[in-house]
Amino acid sequence: MTSQPLGPADYSKTPRYAGPPTFGLLPRIDEVEAERPGEKIDVKVIGIPFDAGVSYRPGARFGPAHIRQSSKLLRPYNQATNVHPFSWQQVADCGDLGVNPFDIEEAITTVEANADALRADGAKLLTLGGDHTLALPNLRSLHKTHGKIAVLHFDAHLDTWDTYFGAPYTHGTPFRRASEEGLIDMTSSMHIGIRGPLYGQKDLEDDEVLGFQIIRSDEYQFTSVADVVARMRKRLGDAPVYISVDIDVLDPAAAPGTGTPEAGGMTSRELLNSIRGLQGLNVVGGEIVEVAPAYDHAEVTGLAAAHVGYEILSLWAAENNGITAPSGPSGSALGI
């Protein structure tokens, strides 16, 4: 008989600030395996403290620990979507993956191999970065299982540039490499939250050829979250979706702790409701990257990133419970 999922630490016995250093105070994978031997782990959370691919301010290698620290106040009921992300599925924190900080290509190979291993039992993977270079090995892994992936990319930047100083693998190139390798669904992929100066018009022209549509940050102001969500759902359809969230998609007021901040970004409320609007779609993986705690204060960026992770977990919990469309107050407000 299947036992109940092993959930977060008991808040009535352990104060959150004294709880385990795991995402949302959730159990470690070894604890789950010991208490629920032979039973499925639905979602695995993995930290990848890697930032050798950054082009401006370093420090995202400390992102996983910061996101986990900031996640301690998360609670087990998502009132916005009427979902229980920790009891409707088994979630386990797998700790951090150590990768070579001096050899980007070796690090990419290591991440891909470990993603393959972690997903081999059918578990979904939530990655805490780390810089955006990590998207490429994660997509390589997912492609082996799902074929072409619809990338839903929340970011201030396109990340489809060719090279930096001749280097083909950086945090600004993962989606160009993924498109060139045939990993992405070029009829379903999108960038959300793009803004700021570019090198030239050709950046946008190249990006379109690589298979992406763009919803700019300003469009949240000019239209509405509901309109953006409707456009996302139409574009994504029933394709397998990978949610890639660069925390710099948020305005620096909401996420100062990142390496390449751009003014004019989204609010955390807009980002969270955009993710809630994906409920019912075929989301096969997710990541939160580019959290650099050295530039954060009062855990502002870490809190935003933790809540992004919580909403992605809520999508999977809803799927696990047979919910096929946006639900709860957020679903009603979105009108879907």
Short mmCIF file of N, CA, C and O in Angstrom, two decimals, residues 189-322:
data_model
loop_
_atom_site.label_atom_id
_atom_site.label_comp_id
_atom_site.label_asym_id
_atom_site.label_seq_id
_atom_site.Cartn_x
_atom_site.Cartn_y
_atom_site.Cartn_z
N SER A 189 8.26 27.62 -28.65
CA SER A 189 9.11 28.22 -27.63
C SER A 189 8.93 29.74 -27.54
O SER A 189 8.60 30.39 -28.53
N MET A 190 9.16 30.27 -26.33
CA MET A 190 8.91 31.70 -26.08
C MET A 190 9.91 32.26 -25.09
O MET A 190 10.36 31.58 -24.17
N HIS A 191 10.21 33.55 -25.26
CA HIS A 191 10.87 34.35 -24.23
C HIS A 191 9.82 35.25 -23.59
O HIS A 191 9.02 35.88 -24.29
N ILE A 192 9.86 35.37 -22.27
CA ILE A 192 8.93 36.24 -21.55
C ILE A 192 9.73 37.22 -20.69
O ILE A 192 10.63 36.82 -19.96
N GLY A 193 9.41 38.52 -20.80
CA GLY A 193 10.04 39.52 -19.95
C GLY A 193 11.24 40.21 -20.54
O GLY A 193 11.96 40.95 -19.84
N ILE A 194 11.49 40.01 -21.85
CA ILE A 194 12.67 40.58 -22.50
C ILE A 194 12.62 42.11 -22.45
O ILE A 194 11.57 42.73 -22.63
N ARG A 195 13.77 42.73 -22.25
CA ARG A 195 13.85 44.19 -22.19
C ARG A 195 15.32 44.61 -22.26
O ARG A 195 16.22 43.77 -22.29
N GLY A 196 15.53 45.89 -22.28
CA GLY A 196 16.88 46.43 -22.21
C GLY A 196 17.57 46.50 -23.56
O GLY A 196 17.09 45.97 -24.56
N PRO A 197 18.71 47.18 -23.59
CA PRO A 197 19.44 47.37 -24.86
C PRO A 197 20.01 46.07 -25.41
O PRO A 197 20.34 45.15 -24.67
N LEU A 198 20.11 46.02 -26.74
CA LEU A 198 20.73 44.89 -27.43
C LEU A 198 21.93 45.39 -28.23
O LEU A 198 22.19 46.59 -28.30
N TYR A 199 22.64 44.47 -28.84
CA TYR A 199 23.78 44.87 -29.67
C TYR A 199 23.31 45.41 -31.02
O TYR A 199 24.01 46.19 -31.66
N GLY A 200 22.12 44.99 -31.45
CA GLY A 200 21.59 45.46 -32.72
C GLY A 200 20.33 44.72 -33.09
O GLY A 200 19.94 43.73 -32.44
N GLN A 201 19.66 45.16 -34.15
CA GLN A 201 18.44 44.54 -34.62
C GLN A 201 18.65 43.07 -34.99
O GLN A 201 17.74 42.24 -34.85
N LYS A 202 19.86 42.74 -35.41
CA LYS A 202 20.15 41.36 -35.80
C LYS A 202 19.96 40.37 -34.66
O LYS A 202 19.64 39.19 -34.90
N ASP A 203 20.13 40.83 -33.42
CA ASP A 203 19.89 39.94 -32.28
C ASP A 203 18.47 39.39 -32.33
O ASP A 203 18.23 38.20 -32.09
N LEU A 204 17.51 40.26 -32.63
CA LEU A 204 16.11 39.85 -32.69
C LEU A 204 15.84 38.99 -33.92
O LEU A 204 15.09 38.02 -33.85
N GLU A 205 16.47 39.35 -35.02
CA GLU A 205 16.28 38.56 -36.25
C GLU A 205 16.82 37.15 -36.08
O GLU A 205 16.18 36.17 -36.48
N ASP A 206 18.00 37.03 -35.50
CA ASP A 206 18.59 35.70 -35.26
C ASP A 206 17.71 34.89 -34.31
O ASP A 206 17.52 33.68 -34.51
N ASP A 207 17.20 35.56 -33.29
CA ASP A 207 16.40 34.88 -32.28
C ASP A 207 15.14 34.27 -32.90
O ASP A 207 14.76 33.14 -32.58
N GLU A 208 14.51 35.01 -33.80
CA GLU A 208 13.30 34.49 -34.45
C GLU A 208 13.61 33.26 -35.29
O GLU A 208 12.86 32.28 -35.28
N VAL A 209 14.74 33.28 -35.98
CA VAL A 209 15.14 32.13 -36.79
C VAL A 209 15.39 30.91 -35.91
O VAL A 209 15.13 29.77 -36.31
N LEU A 210 15.83 31.14 -34.69
CA LEU A 210 16.13 30.04 -33.77
C LEU A 210 14.87 29.44 -33.16
O LEU A 210 14.94 28.43 -32.46
N GLY A 211 13.70 30.06 -33.38
CA GLY A 211 12.46 29.42 -32.99
C GLY A 211 11.71 30.04 -31.84
O GLY A 211 10.80 29.40 -31.28
N PHE A 212 12.01 31.28 -31.48
CA PHE A 212 11.38 31.89 -30.31
C PHE A 212 10.44 33.02 -30.69
O PHE A 212 10.72 33.80 -31.61
N GLN A 213 9.33 33.12 -29.98
CA GLN A 213 8.50 34.32 -29.97
C GLN A 213 8.81 35.09 -28.69
O GLN A 213 9.23 34.50 -27.69
N ILE A 214 8.59 36.40 -28.71
CA ILE A 214 8.96 37.25 -27.59
C ILE A 214 7.73 37.97 -27.04
O ILE A 214 6.94 38.54 -27.79
N ILE A 215 7.57 37.92 -25.72
CA ILE A 215 6.66 38.81 -25.00
C ILE A 215 7.52 39.68 -24.10
O ILE A 215 8.19 39.18 -23.19
N ARG A 216 7.55 40.97 -24.39
CA ARG A 216 8.42 41.87 -23.65
C ARG A 216 7.85 42.23 -22.29
O ARG A 216 6.64 42.14 -22.06
N SER A 217 8.71 42.65 -21.41
CA SER A 217 8.29 43.04 -20.07
C SER A 217 7.20 44.10 -20.09
O SER A 217 6.22 44.04 -19.33
N ASP A 218 7.32 45.08 -20.98
CA ASP A 218 6.36 46.17 -21.05
C ASP A 218 4.95 45.69 -21.36
O ASP A 218 3.97 46.37 -21.03
N GLU A 219 4.83 44.54 -22.01
CA GLU A 219 3.50 44.09 -22.42
C GLU A 219 2.63 43.72 -21.23
O GLU A 219 1.40 43.71 -21.34
N TYR A 220 3.23 43.44 -20.09
CA TYR A 220 2.43 43.23 -18.88
C TYR A 220 1.70 44.50 -18.48
O TYR A 220 0.60 44.47 -17.93
N GLN A 221 2.32 45.64 -18.73
CA GLN A 221 1.69 46.92 -18.41
C GLN A 221 0.68 47.33 -19.48
O GLN A 221 -0.41 47.82 -19.18
N PHE A 222 1.03 47.10 -20.73
CA PHE A 222 0.17 47.54 -21.83
C PHE A 222 -1.07 46.68 -21.99
O PHE A 222 -2.10 47.14 -22.48
N THR A 223 -0.99 45.39 -21.59
CA THR A 223 -2.15 44.50 -21.67
C THR A 223 -2.50 44.03 -20.26
O THR A 223 -2.98 44.81 -19.46
N SER A 224 -2.27 42.76 -19.96
CA SER A 224 -2.57 42.21 -18.64
C SER A 224 -1.89 40.86 -18.48
O SER A 224 -1.47 40.24 -19.47
N VAL A 225 -1.81 40.39 -17.25
CA VAL A 225 -1.27 39.06 -17.01
C VAL A 225 -2.14 38.01 -17.70
O VAL A 225 -1.64 37.06 -18.30
N ALA A 226 -3.47 38.19 -17.63
CA ALA A 226 -4.37 37.24 -18.26
C ALA A 226 -4.13 37.14 -19.76
O ALA A 226 -4.15 36.04 -20.34
N ASP A 227 -3.87 38.28 -20.40
CA ASP A 227 -3.59 38.28 -21.83
C ASP A 227 -2.29 37.54 -22.12
O ASP A 227 -2.21 36.74 -23.06
N VAL A 228 -1.26 37.80 -21.33
CA VAL A 228 0.03 37.13 -21.52
C VAL A 228 -0.13 35.62 -21.33
O VAL A 228 0.39 34.82 -22.12
N VAL A 229 -0.85 35.22 -20.29
CA VAL A 229 -1.05 33.79 -20.03
C VAL A 229 -1.78 33.13 -21.20
O VAL A 229 -1.42 32.02 -21.63
N ALA A 230 -2.80 33.80 -21.72
CA ALA A 230 -3.53 33.24 -22.86
C ALA A 230 -2.62 33.04 -24.07
O ALA A 230 -2.70 32.02 -24.77
N ARG A 231 -1.74 34.00 -24.31
CA ARG A 231 -0.81 33.89 -25.43
C ARG A 231 0.20 32.77 -25.20
O ARG A 231 0.55 32.02 -26.13
N MET A 232 0.67 32.63 -23.97
CA MET A 232 1.59 31.54 -23.65
C MET A 232 0.93 30.19 -23.88
O MET A 232 1.51 29.29 -24.50
N ARG A 233 -0.27 30.02 -23.35
CA ARG A 233 -0.95 28.73 -23.46
C ARG A 233 -1.23 28.37 -24.92
O ARG A 233 -1.11 27.21 -25.32
N LYS A 234 -1.59 29.37 -25.73
CA LYS A 234 -1.85 29.11 -27.14
C LYS A 234 -0.57 28.67 -27.85
O LYS A 234 -0.59 27.73 -28.66
N ARG A 235 0.53 29.32 -27.56
CA ARG A 235 1.80 28.98 -28.20
C ARG A 235 2.31 27.62 -27.74
O ARG A 235 2.80 26.82 -28.55
N LEU A 236 2.21 27.33 -26.45
CA LEU A 236 2.76 26.09 -25.90
C LEU A 236 1.93 24.87 -26.26
O LEU A 236 2.47 23.78 -26.49
N GLY A 237 0.62 25.03 -26.27
CA GLY A 237 -0.26 23.93 -26.62
C GLY A 237 -0.03 22.71 -25.75
O GLY A 237 0.06 22.80 -24.53
N ASP A 238 0.07 21.55 -26.39
CA ASP A 238 0.28 20.30 -25.64
C ASP A 238 1.72 19.81 -25.71
O ASP A 238 2.02 18.65 -25.41
N ALA A 239 2.63 20.69 -26.12
CA ALA A 239 4.04 20.31 -26.20
C ALA A 239 4.63 20.10 -24.80
O ALA A 239 4.15 20.67 -23.82
N PRO A 240 5.69 19.28 -24.68
CA PRO A 240 6.40 19.19 -23.40
C PRO A 240 7.13 20.50 -23.14
O PRO A 240 7.89 20.98 -23.98
N VAL A 241 6.88 21.09 -21.97
CA VAL A 241 7.35 22.45 -21.67
C VAL A 241 8.45 22.41 -20.62
O VAL A 241 8.33 21.73 -19.58
N TYR A 242 9.51 23.16 -20.87
CA TYR A 242 10.57 23.38 -19.88
C TYR A 242 10.52 24.82 -19.43
O TYR A 242 10.65 25.74 -20.26
N ILE A 243 10.30 25.04 -18.14
CA ILE A 243 10.24 26.39 -17.59
C ILE A 243 11.63 26.78 -17.11
O ILE A 243 12.18 26.17 -16.19
N SER A 244 12.19 27.80 -17.74
CA SER A 244 13.52 28.29 -17.37
C SER A 244 13.39 29.72 -16.89
O SER A 244 13.08 30.63 -17.66
N VAL A 245 13.61 29.94 -15.60
CA VAL A 245 13.43 31.26 -15.00
C VAL A 245 14.77 31.83 -14.58
O VAL A 245 15.40 31.36 -13.63
N ASP A 246 15.21 32.84 -15.32
CA ASP A 246 16.35 33.65 -14.89
C ASP A 246 15.76 34.73 -13.98
O ASP A 246 14.89 35.50 -14.40
N ILE A 247 16.22 34.80 -12.77
CA ILE A 247 15.61 35.70 -11.79
C ILE A 247 15.73 37.16 -12.21
O ILE A 247 14.98 38.02 -11.72
N ASP A 248 16.62 37.47 -13.18
CA ASP A 248 16.71 38.86 -13.62
C ASP A 248 15.54 39.27 -14.52
O ASP A 248 15.46 40.41 -14.97
N VAL A 249 14.60 38.33 -14.77
CA VAL A 249 13.36 38.73 -15.43
C VAL A 249 12.60 39.74 -14.57
O VAL A 249 11.84 40.56 -15.08
N LEU A 250 12.82 39.67 -13.26
CA LEU A 250 12.20 40.62 -12.35
C LEU A 250 12.94 41.95 -12.37
O LEU A 250 14.14 42.01 -12.65
N ASP A 251 12.21 43.01 -12.06
CA ASP A 251 12.85 44.31 -11.92
C ASP A 251 13.90 44.25 -10.81
O ASP A 251 13.72 43.53 -9.83
N PRO A 252 14.98 45.01 -10.94
CA PRO A 252 15.99 45.01 -9.86
C PRO A 252 15.43 45.40 -8.49
O PRO A 252 16.01 45.04 -7.47
N ALA A 253 14.30 46.11 -8.47
CA ALA A 253 13.68 46.41 -7.19
C ALA A 253 13.17 45.15 -6.51
O ALA A 253 13.13 45.06 -5.28
N ALA A 254 12.79 44.16 -7.30
CA ALA A 254 12.27 42.90 -6.77
C ALA A 254 13.33 41.81 -6.70
O ALA A 254 13.15 40.81 -6.00
N ALA A 255 14.43 41.98 -7.46
CA ALA A 255 15.49 40.97 -7.49
C ALA A 255 16.84 41.64 -7.75
O ALA A 255 17.39 41.52 -8.85
N PRO A 256 17.38 42.34 -6.75
CA PRO A 256 18.69 42.97 -6.94
C PRO A 256 19.84 41.98 -6.97
O PRO A 256 20.90 42.27 -7.53
N GLY A 257 19.63 40.79 -6.40
CA GLY A 257 20.71 39.82 -6.26
C GLY A 257 20.88 38.95 -7.49
O GLY A 257 20.61 37.75 -7.46
N THR A 258 21.38 39.57 -8.55
CA THR A 258 21.60 38.84 -9.79
C THR A 258 22.75 39.48 -10.55
O THR A 258 23.12 40.63 -10.26
N GLY A 259 23.29 38.77 -11.51
CA GLY A 259 24.52 39.21 -12.14
C GLY A 259 24.39 40.24 -13.24
O GLY A 259 25.31 41.01 -13.48
N THR A 260 23.24 40.26 -13.95
CA THR A 260 23.07 41.19 -15.07
C THR A 260 21.71 41.86 -14.98
O THR A 260 20.81 41.58 -15.78
N PRO A 261 21.50 42.74 -14.00
CA PRO A 261 20.19 43.37 -13.80
C PRO A 261 19.85 44.36 -14.91
O PRO A 261 20.74 44.99 -15.47
N GLU A 262 18.55 44.45 -15.22
CA GLU A 262 18.05 45.39 -16.22
C GLU A 262 16.85 46.12 -15.64
O GLU A 262 15.93 45.50 -15.11
N ALA A 263 16.81 47.44 -15.77
CA ALA A 263 15.67 48.21 -15.30
C ALA A 263 14.42 47.90 -16.12
O ALA A 263 14.51 47.46 -17.27
N GLY A 264 13.25 48.14 -15.51
CA GLY A 264 12.00 47.98 -16.24
C GLY A 264 11.43 46.59 -16.26
O GLY A 264 10.70 46.22 -17.18
N GLY A 265 11.74 45.79 -15.24
CA GLY A 265 11.34 44.40 -15.24
C GLY A 265 9.97 44.13 -14.65
O GLY A 265 9.26 45.02 -14.19
N MET A 266 9.61 42.86 -14.64
CA MET A 266 8.34 42.40 -14.10
C MET A 266 8.33 42.50 -12.58
O MET A 266 9.38 42.52 -11.94
N THR A 267 7.14 42.51 -12.01
CA THR A 267 6.99 42.36 -10.57
C THR A 267 6.95 40.87 -10.23
O THR A 267 6.64 40.03 -11.08
N SER A 268 7.20 40.56 -8.98
CA SER A 268 7.11 39.16 -8.57
C SER A 268 5.68 38.66 -8.70
O SER A 268 5.44 37.49 -9.03
N ARG A 269 4.70 39.51 -8.47
CA ARG A 269 3.30 39.11 -8.61
C ARG A 269 3.00 38.72 -10.06
O ARG A 269 2.32 37.71 -10.32
N GLU A 270 3.50 39.49 -11.01
CA GLU A 270 3.29 39.15 -12.43
C GLU A 270 3.94 37.82 -12.78
O GLU A 270 3.35 37.00 -13.50
N LEU A 271 5.15 37.60 -12.28
CA LEU A 271 5.85 36.35 -12.59
C LEU A 271 5.14 35.16 -11.98
O LEU A 271 4.91 34.14 -12.65
N LEU A 272 4.76 35.25 -10.72
CA LEU A 272 4.11 34.11 -10.06
C LEU A 272 2.78 33.77 -10.72
O LEU A 272 2.45 32.60 -10.93
N ASN A 273 2.00 34.80 -11.08
CA ASN A 273 0.72 34.52 -11.72
C ASN A 273 0.89 33.99 -13.14
O ASN A 273 0.05 33.22 -13.63
N SER A 274 1.97 34.37 -13.81
CA SER A 274 2.26 33.80 -15.12
C SER A 274 2.52 32.30 -15.01
O SER A 274 2.05 31.51 -15.84
N ILE A 275 3.25 31.90 -13.98
CA ILE A 275 3.52 30.47 -13.78
C ILE A 275 2.25 29.74 -13.37
O ILE A 275 1.97 28.63 -13.86
N ARG A 276 1.45 30.34 -12.51
CA ARG A 276 0.18 29.70 -12.10
C ARG A 276 -0.71 29.44 -13.31
O ARG A 276 -1.44 28.45 -13.36
N GLY A 277 -0.64 30.33 -14.29
CA GLY A 277 -1.46 30.18 -15.48
C GLY A 277 -1.08 29.01 -16.36
O GLY A 277 -1.80 28.68 -17.32
N LEU A 278 0.04 28.35 -16.07
CA LEU A 278 0.48 27.19 -16.86
C LEU A 278 -0.12 25.89 -16.37
O LEU A 278 0.11 24.84 -16.98
N GLN A 279 -0.88 25.94 -15.30
CA GLN A 279 -1.45 24.73 -14.72
C GLN A 279 -2.26 23.98 -15.78
O GLN A 279 -3.06 24.56 -16.50
N GLY A 280 -2.04 22.69 -15.87
CA GLY A 280 -2.72 21.86 -16.85
C GLY A 280 -1.90 21.59 -18.10
O GLY A 280 -2.25 20.70 -18.88
N LEU A 281 -0.81 22.35 -18.30
CA LEU A 281 0.06 22.09 -19.44
C LEU A 281 1.05 20.98 -19.10
O LEU A 281 1.23 20.60 -17.94
N ASN A 282 1.75 20.50 -20.12
CA ASN A 282 2.67 19.38 -19.95
C ASN A 282 4.07 19.89 -19.59
O ASN A 282 4.98 19.90 -20.41
N VAL A 283 4.23 20.29 -18.34
CA VAL A 283 5.51 20.83 -17.87
C VAL A 283 6.40 19.67 -17.43
O VAL A 283 6.07 18.93 -16.50
N VAL A 284 7.53 19.52 -18.10
CA VAL A 284 8.38 18.34 -17.87
C VAL A 284 9.64 18.65 -17.07
O VAL A 284 10.35 17.74 -16.67
N GLY A 285 9.91 19.92 -16.82
CA GLY A 285 11.10 20.27 -16.05
C GLY A 285 11.12 21.75 -15.76
O GLY A 285 10.39 22.54 -16.38
N GLY A 286 11.95 22.15 -14.80
CA GLY A 286 12.04 23.56 -14.46
C GLY A 286 13.36 23.91 -13.81
O GLY A 286 14.03 23.05 -13.22
N GLU A 287 13.72 25.18 -13.93
CA GLU A 287 14.96 25.66 -13.30
C GLU A 287 14.80 27.11 -12.90
O GLU A 287 14.01 27.87 -13.49
N ILE A 288 15.54 27.50 -11.86
CA ILE A 288 15.63 28.89 -11.41
C ILE A 288 17.11 29.21 -11.34
O ILE A 288 17.86 28.55 -10.60
N VAL A 289 17.54 30.19 -12.10
CA VAL A 289 18.98 30.46 -12.22
C VAL A 289 19.30 31.93 -12.00
O VAL A 289 18.41 32.78 -11.95
N GLU A 290 20.60 32.18 -11.86
CA GLU A 290 21.18 33.53 -11.81
C GLU A 290 20.87 34.29 -10.51
O GLU A 290 20.92 35.52 -10.47
N VAL A 291 20.60 33.56 -9.43
CA VAL A 291 20.49 34.20 -8.11
C VAL A 291 21.89 34.34 -7.55
O VAL A 291 22.60 33.36 -7.35
N ALA A 292 22.31 35.59 -7.31
CA ALA A 292 23.66 35.88 -6.81
C ALA A 292 23.54 36.61 -5.49
O ALA A 292 23.35 37.84 -5.45
N PRO A 293 23.62 35.91 -4.37
CA PRO A 293 23.30 36.49 -3.07
C PRO A 293 24.20 37.63 -2.62
O PRO A 293 23.81 38.42 -1.77
N ALA A 294 25.40 37.73 -3.18
CA ALA A 294 26.29 38.82 -2.77
C ALA A 294 25.69 40.20 -3.05
O ALA A 294 26.06 41.18 -2.41
N TYR A 295 24.76 40.27 -4.01
CA TYR A 295 24.15 41.54 -4.38
C TYR A 295 22.72 41.65 -3.85
O TYR A 295 22.01 42.62 -4.17
N ASP A 296 22.31 40.69 -3.03
CA ASP A 296 20.96 40.69 -2.48
C ASP A 296 20.96 41.41 -1.13
O ASP A 296 22.01 41.63 -0.52
N HIS A 297 19.78 41.77 -0.67
CA HIS A 297 19.65 42.29 0.68
C HIS A 297 18.29 41.88 1.23
O HIS A 297 17.31 41.78 0.48
N ALA A 298 18.25 41.55 2.51
CA ALA A 298 17.02 41.12 3.19
C ALA A 298 16.37 39.92 2.49
O ALA A 298 15.16 39.72 2.58
N GLU A 299 17.17 39.13 1.76
CA GLU A 299 16.69 37.94 1.04
C GLU A 299 15.61 38.27 0.01
O GLU A 299 14.81 37.41 -0.37
N VAL A 300 15.61 39.51 -0.51
CA VAL A 300 14.58 39.91 -1.47
C VAL A 300 14.59 38.99 -2.69
O VAL A 300 13.55 38.47 -3.11
N THR A 301 15.77 38.79 -3.27
CA THR A 301 15.88 37.95 -4.47
C THR A 301 15.67 36.49 -4.14
O THR A 301 14.99 35.76 -4.87
N GLY A 302 16.24 36.04 -3.02
CA GLY A 302 16.07 34.66 -2.61
C GLY A 302 14.62 34.30 -2.36
O GLY A 302 14.16 33.21 -2.73
N LEU A 303 13.87 35.21 -1.74
CA LEU A 303 12.45 34.96 -1.49
C LEU A 303 11.68 34.83 -2.80
O LEU A 303 10.83 33.94 -2.95
N ALA A 304 11.97 35.72 -3.75
CA ALA A 304 11.29 35.63 -5.05
C ALA A 304 11.60 34.30 -5.72
O ALA A 304 10.70 33.63 -6.25
N ALA A 305 12.86 33.90 -5.71
CA ALA A 305 13.26 32.64 -6.34
C ALA A 305 12.60 31.45 -5.64
O ALA A 305 12.15 30.50 -6.31
N ALA A 306 12.54 31.47 -4.31
CA ALA A 306 11.91 30.38 -3.57
C ALA A 306 10.44 30.23 -3.94
O ALA A 306 9.93 29.12 -4.11
N HIS A 307 9.76 31.36 -4.10
CA HIS A 307 8.34 31.30 -4.46
C HIS A 307 8.14 30.85 -5.89
O HIS A 307 7.14 30.19 -6.21
N VAL A 308 9.08 31.17 -6.78
CA VAL A 308 9.01 30.63 -8.14
C VAL A 308 9.09 29.10 -8.08
O VAL A 308 8.30 28.39 -8.73
N GLY A 309 10.04 28.58 -7.31
CA GLY A 309 10.15 27.13 -7.15
C GLY A 309 8.88 26.52 -6.59
O GLY A 309 8.43 25.45 -7.03
N TYR A 310 8.27 27.18 -5.62
CA TYR A 310 7.04 26.72 -5.00
C TYR A 310 5.91 26.62 -6.02
O TYR A 310 5.14 25.66 -6.03
N GLU A 311 5.83 27.62 -6.91
CA GLU A 311 4.77 27.60 -7.92
C GLU A 311 5.01 26.50 -8.97
O GLU A 311 4.06 25.88 -9.45
N ILE A 312 6.26 26.24 -9.31
CA ILE A 312 6.54 25.14 -10.23
C ILE A 312 6.17 23.81 -9.58
O ILE A 312 5.55 22.94 -10.22
N LEU A 313 6.51 23.64 -8.31
CA LEU A 313 6.12 22.42 -7.60
C LEU A 313 4.60 22.30 -7.54
O LEU A 313 4.04 21.19 -7.64
N SER A 314 3.91 23.43 -7.42
CA SER A 314 2.45 23.41 -7.37
C SER A 314 1.85 22.96 -8.70
O SER A 314 0.81 22.28 -8.73
N LEU A 315 2.49 23.34 -9.82
CA LEU A 315 2.03 22.86 -11.12
C LEU A 315 2.06 21.34 -11.17
O LEU A 315 1.11 20.69 -11.64
N TRP A 316 3.14 20.76 -10.69
CA TRP A 316 3.28 19.31 -10.74
C TRP A 316 2.35 18.61 -9.76
O TRP A 316 1.83 17.53 -10.04
N ALA A 317 2.13 19.24 -8.60
CA ALA A 317 1.18 18.65 -7.64
C ALA A 317 -0.22 18.64 -8.22
O ALA A 317 -0.96 17.67 -8.05
N ALA A 318 -0.60 19.72 -8.91
CA ALA A 318 -1.92 19.78 -9.54
C ALA A 318 -2.05 18.68 -10.59
O ALA A 318 -3.08 17.99 -10.67
N GLU A 319 -1.02 18.51 -11.40
CA GLU A 319 -1.02 17.44 -12.40
C GLU A 319 -1.17 16.08 -11.74
O GLU A 319 -1.93 15.21 -12.20
N ASN A 320 -0.45 15.88 -10.65
CA ASN A 320 -0.48 14.61 -9.93
C ASN A 320 -1.86 14.33 -9.33
O ASN A 320 -2.22 13.18 -9.09
N ASN A 321 -2.63 15.41 -9.11
CA ASN A 321 -3.95 15.27 -8.51
C ASN A 321 -5.07 15.36 -9.56
O ASN A 321 -6.24 15.51 -9.23
N GLY A 322 -4.68 15.33 -10.84
CA GLY A 322 -5.67 15.28 -11.90
C GLY A 322 -6.29 16.61 -12.28
O GLY A 322 -7.32 16.65 -12.98
#
